[in-house]
Each structure stands twice: as C-alpha cells, then as structure tokens.
CSV table of C-alpha atoms in Angstrom, one decimal:
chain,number,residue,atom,x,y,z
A,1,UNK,CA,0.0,0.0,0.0
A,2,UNK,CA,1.4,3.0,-1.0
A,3,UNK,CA,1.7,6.1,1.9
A,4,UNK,CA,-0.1,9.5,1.3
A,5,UNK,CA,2.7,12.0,0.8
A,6,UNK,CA,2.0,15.3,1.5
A,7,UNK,CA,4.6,18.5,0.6
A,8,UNK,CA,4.7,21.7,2.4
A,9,UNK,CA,6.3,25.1,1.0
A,10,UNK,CA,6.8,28.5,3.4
A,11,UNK,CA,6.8,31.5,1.3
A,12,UNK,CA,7.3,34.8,2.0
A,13,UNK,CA,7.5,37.4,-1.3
A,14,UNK,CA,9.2,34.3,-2.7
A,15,UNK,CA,6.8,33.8,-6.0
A,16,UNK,CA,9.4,33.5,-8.7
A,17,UNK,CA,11.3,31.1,-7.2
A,18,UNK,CA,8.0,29.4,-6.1
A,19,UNK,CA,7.1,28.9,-9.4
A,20,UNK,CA,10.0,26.9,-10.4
A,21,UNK,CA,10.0,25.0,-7.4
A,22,UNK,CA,5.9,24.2,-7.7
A,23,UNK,CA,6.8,23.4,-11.4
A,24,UNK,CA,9.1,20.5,-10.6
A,25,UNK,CA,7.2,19.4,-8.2
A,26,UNK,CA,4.4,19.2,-11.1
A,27,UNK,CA,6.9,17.0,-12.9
A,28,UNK,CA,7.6,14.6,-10.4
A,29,UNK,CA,7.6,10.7,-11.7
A,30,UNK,CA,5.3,9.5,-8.5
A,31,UNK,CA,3.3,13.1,-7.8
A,32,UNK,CA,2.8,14.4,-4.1
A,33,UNK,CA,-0.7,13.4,-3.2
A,34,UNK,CA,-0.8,17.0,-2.1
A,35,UNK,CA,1.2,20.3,-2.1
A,36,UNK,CA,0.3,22.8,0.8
A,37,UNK,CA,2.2,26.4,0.0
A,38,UNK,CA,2.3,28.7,3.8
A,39,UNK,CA,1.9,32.1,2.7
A,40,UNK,CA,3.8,34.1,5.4
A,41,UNK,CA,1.9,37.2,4.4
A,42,UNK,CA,3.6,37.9,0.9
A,43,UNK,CA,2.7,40.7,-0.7
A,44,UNK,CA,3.8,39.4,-4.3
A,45,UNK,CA,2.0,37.1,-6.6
A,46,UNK,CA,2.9,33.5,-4.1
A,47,UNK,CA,-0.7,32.7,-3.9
A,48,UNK,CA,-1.4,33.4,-7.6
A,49,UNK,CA,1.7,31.1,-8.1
A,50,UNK,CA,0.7,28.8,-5.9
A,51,UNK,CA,-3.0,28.7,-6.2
A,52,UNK,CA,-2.0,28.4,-10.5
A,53,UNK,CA,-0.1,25.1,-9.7
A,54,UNK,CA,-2.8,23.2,-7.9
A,55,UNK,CA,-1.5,24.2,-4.3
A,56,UNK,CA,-3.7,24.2,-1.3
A,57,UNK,CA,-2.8,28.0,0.6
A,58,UNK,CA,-2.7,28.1,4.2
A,59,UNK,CA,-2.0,31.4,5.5
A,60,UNK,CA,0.4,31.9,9.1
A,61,UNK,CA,0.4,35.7,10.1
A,62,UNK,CA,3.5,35.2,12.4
A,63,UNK,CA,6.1,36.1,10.4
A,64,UNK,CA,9.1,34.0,9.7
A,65,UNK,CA,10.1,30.3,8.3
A,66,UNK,CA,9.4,28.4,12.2
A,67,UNK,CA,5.8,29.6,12.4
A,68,UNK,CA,5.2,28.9,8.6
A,69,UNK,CA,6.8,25.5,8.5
A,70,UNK,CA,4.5,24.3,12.3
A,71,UNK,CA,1.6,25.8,10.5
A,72,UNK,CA,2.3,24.0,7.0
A,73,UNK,CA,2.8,20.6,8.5
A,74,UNK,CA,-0.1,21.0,10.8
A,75,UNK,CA,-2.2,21.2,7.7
A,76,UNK,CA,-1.1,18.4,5.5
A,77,UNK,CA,-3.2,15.6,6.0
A,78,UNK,CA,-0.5,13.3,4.3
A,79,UNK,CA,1.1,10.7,6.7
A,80,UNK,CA,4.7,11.7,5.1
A,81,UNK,CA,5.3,15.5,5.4
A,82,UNK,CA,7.6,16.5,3.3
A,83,UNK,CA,9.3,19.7,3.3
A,84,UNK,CA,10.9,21.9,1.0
A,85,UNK,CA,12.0,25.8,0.4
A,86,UNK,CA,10.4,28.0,-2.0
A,87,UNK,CA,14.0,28.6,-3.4
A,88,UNK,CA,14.3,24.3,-3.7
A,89,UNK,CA,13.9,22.5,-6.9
A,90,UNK,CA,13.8,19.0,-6.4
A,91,UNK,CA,14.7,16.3,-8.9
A,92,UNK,CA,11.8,14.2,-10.4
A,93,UNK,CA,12.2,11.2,-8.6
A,94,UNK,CA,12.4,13.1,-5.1
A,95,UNK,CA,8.9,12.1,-3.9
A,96,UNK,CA,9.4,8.8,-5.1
A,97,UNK,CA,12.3,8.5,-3.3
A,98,UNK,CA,11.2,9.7,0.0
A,99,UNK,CA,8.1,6.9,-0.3
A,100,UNK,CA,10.6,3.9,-1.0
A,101,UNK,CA,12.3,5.3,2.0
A,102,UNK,CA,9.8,5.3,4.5
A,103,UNK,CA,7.7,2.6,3.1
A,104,UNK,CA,11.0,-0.2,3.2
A,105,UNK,CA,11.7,1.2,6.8
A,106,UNK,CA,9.1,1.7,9.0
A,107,UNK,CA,11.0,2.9,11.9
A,108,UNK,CA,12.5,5.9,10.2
A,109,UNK,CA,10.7,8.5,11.3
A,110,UNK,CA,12.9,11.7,9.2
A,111,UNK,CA,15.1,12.0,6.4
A,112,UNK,CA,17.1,14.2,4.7
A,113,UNK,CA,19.4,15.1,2.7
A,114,UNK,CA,21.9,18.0,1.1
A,115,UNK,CA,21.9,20.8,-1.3
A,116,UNK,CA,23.8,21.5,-4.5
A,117,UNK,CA,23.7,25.1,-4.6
A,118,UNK,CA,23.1,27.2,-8.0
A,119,UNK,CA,23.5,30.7,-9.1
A,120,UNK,CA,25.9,33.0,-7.1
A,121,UNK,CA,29.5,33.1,-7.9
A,122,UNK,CA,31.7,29.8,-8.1
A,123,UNK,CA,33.2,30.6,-5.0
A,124,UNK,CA,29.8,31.4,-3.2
A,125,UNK,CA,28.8,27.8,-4.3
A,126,UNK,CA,32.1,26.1,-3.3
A,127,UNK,CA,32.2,27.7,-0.1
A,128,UNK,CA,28.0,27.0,0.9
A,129,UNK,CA,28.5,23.3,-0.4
A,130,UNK,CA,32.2,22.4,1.2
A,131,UNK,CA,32.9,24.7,3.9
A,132,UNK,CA,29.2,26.1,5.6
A,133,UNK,CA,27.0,22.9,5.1
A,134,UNK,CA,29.2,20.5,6.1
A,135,UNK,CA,29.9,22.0,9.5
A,136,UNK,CA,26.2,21.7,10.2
A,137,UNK,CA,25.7,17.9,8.8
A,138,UNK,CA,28.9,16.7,10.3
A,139,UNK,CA,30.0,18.8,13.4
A,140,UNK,CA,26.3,19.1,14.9
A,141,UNK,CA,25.5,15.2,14.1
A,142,UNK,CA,28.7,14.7,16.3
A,143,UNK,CA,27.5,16.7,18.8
A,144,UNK,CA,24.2,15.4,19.0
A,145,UNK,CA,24.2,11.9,18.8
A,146,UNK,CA,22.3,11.3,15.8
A,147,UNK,CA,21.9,12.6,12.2
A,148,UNK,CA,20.1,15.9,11.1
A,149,UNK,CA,17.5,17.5,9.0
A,150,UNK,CA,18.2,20.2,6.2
A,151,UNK,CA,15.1,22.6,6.2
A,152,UNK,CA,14.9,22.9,2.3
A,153,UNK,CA,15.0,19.0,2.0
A,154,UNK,CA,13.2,16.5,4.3
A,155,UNK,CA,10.7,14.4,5.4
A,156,UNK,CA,8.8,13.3,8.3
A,157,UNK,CA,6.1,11.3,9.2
A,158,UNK,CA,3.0,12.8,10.5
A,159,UNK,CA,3.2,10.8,13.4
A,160,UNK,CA,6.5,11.9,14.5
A,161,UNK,CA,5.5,15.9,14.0
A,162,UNK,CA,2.3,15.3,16.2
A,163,UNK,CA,5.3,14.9,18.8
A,164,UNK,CA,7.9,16.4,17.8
A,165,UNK,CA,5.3,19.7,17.0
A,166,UNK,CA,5.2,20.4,21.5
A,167,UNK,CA,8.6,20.8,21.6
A,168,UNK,CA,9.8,23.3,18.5
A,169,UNK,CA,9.9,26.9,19.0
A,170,UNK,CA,7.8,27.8,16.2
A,171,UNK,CA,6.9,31.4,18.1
A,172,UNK,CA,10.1,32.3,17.7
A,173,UNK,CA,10.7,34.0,14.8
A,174,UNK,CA,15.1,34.1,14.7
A,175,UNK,CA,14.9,30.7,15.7
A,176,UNK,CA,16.6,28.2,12.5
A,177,UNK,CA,13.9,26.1,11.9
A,178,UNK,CA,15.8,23.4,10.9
A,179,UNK,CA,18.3,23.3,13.7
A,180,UNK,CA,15.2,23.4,16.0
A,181,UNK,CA,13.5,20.3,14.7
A,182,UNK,CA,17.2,18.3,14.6
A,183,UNK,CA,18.0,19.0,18.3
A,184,UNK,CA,14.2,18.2,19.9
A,185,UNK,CA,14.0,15.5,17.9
A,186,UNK,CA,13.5,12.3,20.7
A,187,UNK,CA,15.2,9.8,21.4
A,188,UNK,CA,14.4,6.1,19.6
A,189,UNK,CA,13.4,8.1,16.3
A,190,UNK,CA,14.4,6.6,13.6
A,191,UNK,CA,16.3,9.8,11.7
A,192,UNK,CA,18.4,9.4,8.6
A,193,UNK,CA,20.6,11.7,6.2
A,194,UNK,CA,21.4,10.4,2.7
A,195,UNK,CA,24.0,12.1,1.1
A,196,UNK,CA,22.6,10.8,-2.3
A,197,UNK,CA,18.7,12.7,-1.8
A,198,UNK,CA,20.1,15.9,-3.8
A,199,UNK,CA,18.4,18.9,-4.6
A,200,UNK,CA,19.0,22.4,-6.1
A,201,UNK,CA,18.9,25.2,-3.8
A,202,UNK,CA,19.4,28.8,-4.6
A,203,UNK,CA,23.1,29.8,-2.9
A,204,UNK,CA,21.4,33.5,-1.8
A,205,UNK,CA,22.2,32.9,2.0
A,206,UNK,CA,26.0,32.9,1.0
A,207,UNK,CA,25.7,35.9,-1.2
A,208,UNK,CA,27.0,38.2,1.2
A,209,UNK,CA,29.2,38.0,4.7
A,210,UNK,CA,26.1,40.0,6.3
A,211,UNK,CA,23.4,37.5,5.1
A,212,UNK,CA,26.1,35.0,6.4
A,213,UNK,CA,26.8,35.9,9.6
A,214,UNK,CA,23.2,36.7,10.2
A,215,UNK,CA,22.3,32.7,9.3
A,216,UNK,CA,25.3,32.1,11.9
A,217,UNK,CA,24.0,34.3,14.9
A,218,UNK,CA,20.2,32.7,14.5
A,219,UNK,CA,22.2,28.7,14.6
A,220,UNK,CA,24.0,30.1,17.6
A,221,UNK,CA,20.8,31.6,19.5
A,222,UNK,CA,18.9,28.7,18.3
A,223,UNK,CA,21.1,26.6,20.4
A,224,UNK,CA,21.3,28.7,23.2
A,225,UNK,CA,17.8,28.8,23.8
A,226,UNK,CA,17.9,24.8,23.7
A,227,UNK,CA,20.7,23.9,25.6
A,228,UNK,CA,19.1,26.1,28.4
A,229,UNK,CA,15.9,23.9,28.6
A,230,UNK,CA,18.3,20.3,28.5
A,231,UNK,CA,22.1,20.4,27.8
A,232,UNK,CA,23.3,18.6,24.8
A,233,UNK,CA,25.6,16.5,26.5
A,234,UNK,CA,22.2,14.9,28.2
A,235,UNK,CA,20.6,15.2,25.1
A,236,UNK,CA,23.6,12.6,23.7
A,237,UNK,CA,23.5,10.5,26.4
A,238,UNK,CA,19.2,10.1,26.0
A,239,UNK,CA,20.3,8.8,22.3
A,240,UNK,CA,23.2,6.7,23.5
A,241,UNK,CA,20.7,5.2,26.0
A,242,UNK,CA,18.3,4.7,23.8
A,243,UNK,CA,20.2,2.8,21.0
A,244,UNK,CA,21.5,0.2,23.5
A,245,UNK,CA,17.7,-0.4,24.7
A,246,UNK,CA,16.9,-0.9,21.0
C-alpha cells in the first residue's frame, strides 16, 4: 500500500522562485498526493503562483520560516510531510524517493538530505556546499548523537510531528527552523541523512558575509535557547541510551 505524501512550501515574497520549485514538483515521476504552499503574508503574486499550480494556501500571520513551517505541516493531512523551500527545486524522482524510504523502513521516522547550490559566484557555491553545510551535517551530528534535517530538503512522518510539534519553538521567529527540529528530535526516532537525496537550492544565503553571519548568529541563539531547557551532552546521552535499549 502505497503512503499519502503530502509536501509543504513556506513562502514569503518568494513567487518566482516558487514557481520553479511548484513546477518541478508538477513534474515529479510518483506526484505528491498534495502540495500545501504557507503564505507568510507575501505581498507578491505567491498565492497566484501557488494557487495556478494546484496548491492548497494556508495562510500563518507570524512572520518568519518556524511559524510557517509548524503551521504548513499541521495542515497536511499526508502521513509523510515533506518539506521543501520555495527557493528548492527537487529532482523528479524526489517524492518517489522519499516513499521507497519510508515505506521499506518503517522505523524511520525523518530523512534528509543536502543541497547543490546554484546561481551566485563559483566561489559562493564552493564555499555554501564544502565549507558552511558540512559543519552543520557533520560537526552538529557529532555533537548530538544522531543525524540531522536540512530545512529545504526533508521528510517526516505525520506521526512523529504530532510529537515532535510540543517541543519546537515555532513562536520564535530568529529561531533556525531546521536546527530546531534536529536537536528536539527524541530519542528512539528513527532519523536518517542520505547524502545521495540531492536537490537544487538557490546559494542567496552565501551571497554576502552579512546575510552569512546573520544565518550564523540565528544557529548560535537557536542553540542557546535549547541547551538552556536540557544540555546537549544529556541530550547525547538520551540517544546513546536509547540505541543500547533498541
């Protein structure tokens, strides 16, 4: 029996981008059974876009990608949520991909994967794909205990959200989305990254040291505010614990 997938895309003045990333999407070999587009209060043409592409709107008025990302996933009725940016354009056989995943393994509860970043400058690209990213699959999996989840490309079942959803700081609009979701994810949940689920992703975080640095302060606060509600050393030990009990 094949699992409902459902897809869910924050946007905030984001439409043109939205549009290519709807359009592959539309192209996909095994289609979403539905896409659900957050409209973060844009004041371009992203529910045109989205509404043009078959997309069911849901509106968030708090501002920023935590709020928009809850609000999407609380939505979808799919029992796979899967999650991309508005910049994202995923290949055609990413839904099918993430199905086959969760369908061979039922105890994987969240995957991911990485980005290959286009436009901006070669450097800009070699630097966001070999020097920023890696630090954050590699250095906070090590820290951690367990793998993590790239914002413009994963998955999650519905039932893991439902729980996972009481513990994220989606009120909190400087708060990395991503990051959030990785460290509250509990222990005993089955969570993979697969270096081979590629997508495009636009490189305009890297475009400047500003934009940067800004994307570094919100990681750092987002761990700050986490570690002061259970220290990650604890946080490893829970997963340590919990992989000996399995």
């Amino acid at each position: 029996m094949s699992l409902m997938i459902s897809v869910v895309v924050p946007s905030y003045n984001d439409a043109v981008m939205l549009e290519q990333c709807l359009d592959a999407l539309g192209k996909q070999t095994r289609p979403a059974d539905e896409i659900v587009v957050v409209d973060n209060c844009s004041t371009d043409a992203t529910v045109d876009v989205a509404r043009a592409a078959g997309a069911r709107v849901v509106t968030e008025a708090l501002q920023g990608i935590p709020g928009a990302t809850a609000a999407g996933f609380d939505a979808a009725v799919g029992e796979v949520l899967g999650r991309l940016d508005a910049d994202t354009i995923p290949p055609a056989n990413w839904v099918a991909r993430i199905e086959r995943a969760f369908t061979d393994d039922p105890d994987l509860d969240a995957l991911s994967g990485p980005g290959r970043f286009y436009d901006g400058t070669a450097f800009i690209r070699w630097y966001a794909e070999h020097v920023h990213m890696p630090m954050y699959y590699r250095f906070v999996a090590w820290v951690l205990g367990h793998d993590v989840l790239y914002g413009s490309n994963l998955a999650i079942r519905a039932s893991a959200w439902n729980v996972l959803r009481e513990h994220v700081h989606r009120e909190l609009a400087d708060v990395t989305d991503d990051l959030d979701l990785t460290i509250n994810l509990q222990p005993g949940m089955g969570v993979r990254f697969d270096p081979t689920l590629v997508v495009e992703v636009s490189a305009r975080p890297f475009k400047s040291w500003a934009r940067n640095n800004t994307a570094v302060r919100m990681a750092r606060d987002t761990a700050l505010i986490n570690r002061r509600e259970m220290p990650f050393l604890e946080r490893r030990r829970a997963w340590v614990a919990s992989r000996r009990a399995s």
